[in-house]
Each structure stands twice: as structure tokens, then as C-alpha cells.
N, CA and C of each residue as an Amber inpcrd file, in Angstrom:
protein
   234
 145.7050000   8.8990000  50.5270000 146.2190000  10.2270000  50.7720000
 145.2720000  11.0110000  51.6820000 143.9850000  10.7800000  51.5970000
 143.0190000  11.5170000  52.4040000 143.1850000  11.2420000  53.8920000
 143.6800000  10.0550000  54.2530000 143.8430000   9.6920000  55.6530000
 145.2360000  10.0260000  56.1850000 146.0800000  10.5680000  55.3300000
 147.4450000  10.8760000  55.7200000 147.4750000  12.0690000  56.6690000
 148.1700000  11.9190000  57.7860000 148.2880000  13.0070000  58.7560000
 149.3750000  13.9690000  58.3110000 149.1810000  15.2220000  58.6580000
 150.1620000  16.2500000  58.3340000 151.2910000  16.1880000  59.3570000
 152.4980000  15.9890000  58.8820000 153.6560000  15.8860000  59.7500000
 154.3370000  17.2440000  59.8710000 155.2830000  17.3370000  60.7920000
 156.0770000  18.5590000  60.9380000 156.8100000  18.8530000  59.6280000
 157.3310000  17.8150000  59.0020000 158.0240000  17.9850000  57.7240000
 157.0710000  18.4970000  56.6490000 155.8480000  18.0280000  56.6850000
 154.8460000  18.5000000  55.7380000 154.5410000  19.9700000  55.9360000
 154.4420000  20.3890000  57.1830000 154.1930000  21.7980000  57.4870000
 155.3810000  22.6490000  57.0440000 156.5970000  22.1570000  57.3000000
 157.7900000  22.8740000  56.8630000 157.7890000  23.0430000  55.3430000
 157.3980000  21.9990000  54.6300000 157.3410000  22.0480000  53.1650000
 156.3290000  23.0860000  52.6900000 155.1580000  23.0860000  53.2880000
 154.1080000  24.0360000  52.8990000 154.5620000  25.4660000  53.1610000
 155.1480000  25.7060000  54.3300000 155.6280000  27.0420000  54.6570000
 156.7370000  27.4570000  53.6880000 157.6170000  26.5310000  53.3470000
 158.6710000  26.8210000  52.3750000 158.1100000  27.2510000  51.0320000
 157.0680000  26.5710000  50.5970000 156.4200000  26.9400000  49.3250000
 155.7940000  28.3240000  49.4140000 155.1280000  28.6080000  50.5460000
 154.5260000  29.9240000  50.7160000 155.5930000  31.0200000  50.7110000
 156.7030000  30.7780000  51.4120000 157.7870000  31.7670000  51.4460000
 158.3730000  32.0000000  50.0590000 158.5760000  30.9290000  49.3070000
 159.1240000  31.0510000  47.9480000 158.1690000  31.8330000  47.0530000
 156.8980000  31.4770000  47.1000000 155.9110000  32.1840000  46.2780000
 155.7940000  33.6450000  46.6920000 155.8860000  33.9090000  47.9930000
 155.8150000  35.2870000  48.4860000 156.9900000  36.0970000  47.9510000
 158.1890000  35.5230000  47.9890000 159.3710000  36.2310000  47.4900000
 159.2570000  36.5040000  45.9880000 158.7220000  35.5530000  45.2370000
 158.5190000  35.7610000  43.8000000 157.5280000  36.8980000  43.5590000
 156.4890000  36.9460000  44.3670000 155.4840000  38.0060000  44.2440000
 156.0990000  39.3640000  44.5550000 156.9030000  39.4220000  45.6080000
 157.5770000  40.6780000  45.9560000 158.4940000  41.1100000  44.8150000
 159.1780000  40.1570000  44.1960000 160.0270000  40.4730000  43.0510000
 159.2380000  41.0870000  41.9080000 158.0710000  40.5430000  41.6310000
 157.2100000  41.1050000  40.5840000 156.7370000  42.5050000  40.9660000
 156.3810000  42.6880000  42.2250000 155.9060000  43.9910000  42.6900000
 157.0210000  45.0310000  42.6160000 158.2540000  44.6220000  42.9330000
 159.3760000  45.5680000  42.8910000 159.6780000  46.0450000  41.4730000
 159.3230000  45.2630000  40.4750000 159.5040000  45.6760000  39.0810000
 158.5540000  46.8110000  38.7160000 157.3760000  46.8150000  39.3620000
 156.3700000  47.8500000  39.0660000 155.5420000  48.0900000  40.3250000
 155.9970000  49.0220000  41.1550000 155.3460000  49.2620000  42.4460000
 153.9650000  49.8960000  42.3120000 153.6020000  50.2900000  41.1120000
 152.2470000  50.8140000  40.9230000 151.2440000  49.6920000  40.6530000
 151.7260000  48.4590000  40.5140000 150.8650000  47.3150000  40.2250000
 150.1830000  46.8560000  41.5190000 148.9370000  47.2280000  41.6690000
 148.1980000  46.9300000  42.8960000 147.9040000  45.4400000  43.0560000
 147.8830000  44.7000000  41.9580000 147.6540000  43.2610000  42.0580000
 148.7640000  42.6030000  42.8780000 150.0160000  42.8720000  42.5030000
 151.1390000  42.2570000  43.2210000 151.2860000  42.8260000  44.6280000
 150.9310000  44.0740000  44.8070000 150.9380000  44.6720000  46.1360000
 149.9530000  43.9250000  47.0410000 148.7530000  43.6870000  46.5510000
 147.7420000  42.9570000  47.3140000 148.1170000  41.5040000  47.5310000
 148.7400000  40.9000000  46.5240000 149.1500000  39.5050000  46.6370000
 150.2440000  39.3590000  47.6980000 151.1880000  40.2900000  47.7330000
 152.2400000  40.2600000  48.7580000 151.6250000  40.4180000  50.1480000
 150.6460000  41.2840000  50.2710000 149.9630000  41.4690000  51.5520000
 149.2480000  40.1830000  51.9670000 148.6460000  39.4990000  51.0160000
 147.9520000  38.2450000  51.3280000 148.9460000  37.1880000  51.8240000
 150.1030000  37.0790000  51.1720000 151.1240000  36.1440000  51.6510000
 151.5890000  36.5380000  53.0430000 151.7730000  37.8320000  53.2620000
 152.1730000  38.2990000  54.5910000 151.1590000  37.8510000  55.6450000
 149.8850000  38.0610000  55.3680000 148.8310000  37.7070000  56.3270000
 148.8350000  36.2070000  56.6220000 148.9570000  35.3790000  55.5860000
 148.9750000  33.9230000  55.7880000 150.1670000  33.5060000  56.6340000
 151.3340000  33.9940000  56.2590000 152.5490000  33.6020000  56.9660000
 152.5860000  34.1590000  58.3830000 152.0360000  35.3390000  58.5850000
 151.9890000  35.9190000  59.9270000 151.0920000  35.0890000  60.8480000
 149.9780000  34.6160000  60.3410000 149.0900000  33.7580000  61.1360000
 149.8110000  32.4610000  61.5090000 150.4530000  31.8400000  60.5340000
 151.1740000  30.5970000  60.8000000 152.2910000  30.8390000  61.8090000
 153.0410000  31.9220000  61.6170000 154.1340000  32.2530000  62.5330000
 153.6190000  32.4520000  63.9530000 152.5330000  33.1750000  64.1040000
 151.9480000  33.4150000  65.4230000 151.5050000  32.1190000  66.0750000
 150.8410000  31.2530000  65.3120000 150.3680000  29.9820000  65.8590000
 151.5320000  29.0800000  66.2750000 152.5890000  29.0500000  65.4800000
 153.7590000  28.2590000  65.8470000 154.4290000  28.8240000  67.0960000
 154.5070000  30.1440000  67.1680000 155.1200000  30.8000000  68.3230000
 154.3190000  30.5170000  69.6010000 153.0130000  30.5820000  69.5170000
 152.1530000  30.2850000  70.6640000 152.3970000  28.8600000  71.1560000
 152.6310000  27.9560000  70.2130000 152.8650000  26.5530000  70.5460000
 154.3360000  26.2710000  70.8830000 155.1110000  27.3560000  71.0400000
 156.5210000  27.3000000  71.4260000 157.3580000  26.4420000  70.4870000
 157.0740000  26.5580000  69.1970000 157.8590000  25.8700000  68.1780000
 159.0530000  26.7480000  67.7940000 160.1310000  26.1300000  67.3530000
 161.3140000  26.8570000  66.9120000 161.0300000  27.4370000  65.5250000
 160.8600000  28.7460000  65.4560000 160.5010000  29.3950000  64.1940000
 161.5790000  29.2180000  63.1300000 162.8260000  29.0880000  63.5630000
 163.9260000  28.9100000  62.6140000 163.7500000  27.6080000  61.8270000
 163.2760000  26.5750000  62.4800000 163.0670000  25.2950000  61.8020000
 162.0610000  25.4170000  60.6670000 161.1670000  26.3880000  60.7740000
 160.1280000  26.5740000  59.7600000 160.4580000  27.7050000  58.7880000
 161.6240000  28.3200000  58.9670000 162.0100000  29.4300000  58.0930000
 161.2870000  30.7190000  58.4130000 160.7100000  30.8030000  59.6010000
 159.9180000  31.9830000  59.9660000 160.5730000  32.8190000  61.0660000
 161.8780000  32.6890000  61.2190000 162.6080000  33.4700000  62.2160000
 163.0870000  34.7930000  61.6140000 162.2740000  35.3610000  60.7470000
 162.5940000  36.5990000  60.0350000 161.4730000  37.6060000  60.2590000
 161.7630000  38.8500000  59.9320000 160.7310000  39.8850000  59.9720000
 159.9240000  39.8020000  58.6750000 158.7170000  39.3200000  58.7790000
 157.8710000  39.2230000  57.5870000 157.5520000  40.6010000  57.0190000
 157.4490000  41.5900000  57.8980000 157.1790000  42.9530000  57.4440000
 158.2850000  43.4310000  56.5020000 159.5400000  43.1930000  56.9160000
 160.6690000  43.6280000  56.0860000 160.7590000  42.8470000  54.7880000
 160.4850000  41.5560000  54.8580000 160.6020000  40.7050000  53.6620000
 159.4850000  40.9260000  52.6480000 158.2680000  41.1960000  53.1630000
 157.1270000  41.2030000  52.2570000 156.4230000  42.5470000  52.1000000
 156.6370000  43.4460000  53.0350000 155.8890000  44.7070000  52.9730000
 156.7640000  45.9330000  52.7780000 158.0820000  45.7530000  52.7410000
 158.9950000  46.8960000  52.6260000 158.9860000  47.4780000  51.2380000
């Protein structure tokens, strides 16, 4: 496993997991918007996904294939 190269499918899977976890975190935060833990956690997911989205965009990858053809600000910071 240590010598296994990361494939496009592997990256898609990782991004999918991050998006799912981010949405769950936003759901928890929406239940109690005064909870700074979930607010900070949502911001952390936003930062991670924004970096990945930017790097994929720079490399002219189709963001839709990775599930990142959305406004992360609206999904995670609204």
C-alpha cells in the first residue's frame, strides 16, 4: 500500500469524503450557530477544499468531475 500511487479516482474519493464530512459539520453548526467548534471546523473544511479546488483549477481539471463545481462559500460559510 505504501508504494501505491494516488489515482484520479483516489483523489475523487478523498474529495468526496471531505465534502460529505463538511456538509455534516455544517449541519451540526446550523443546529447551534453559537457553537464555535463547528463554526471553526466548517471553516477548516472550507480552507482545505478551497486549496484543492484552486490547485485543480490551475491544472485545468474539470471541477465537476471532482464535485467542486460549486460555491464553497455558499455551501460551507453561509
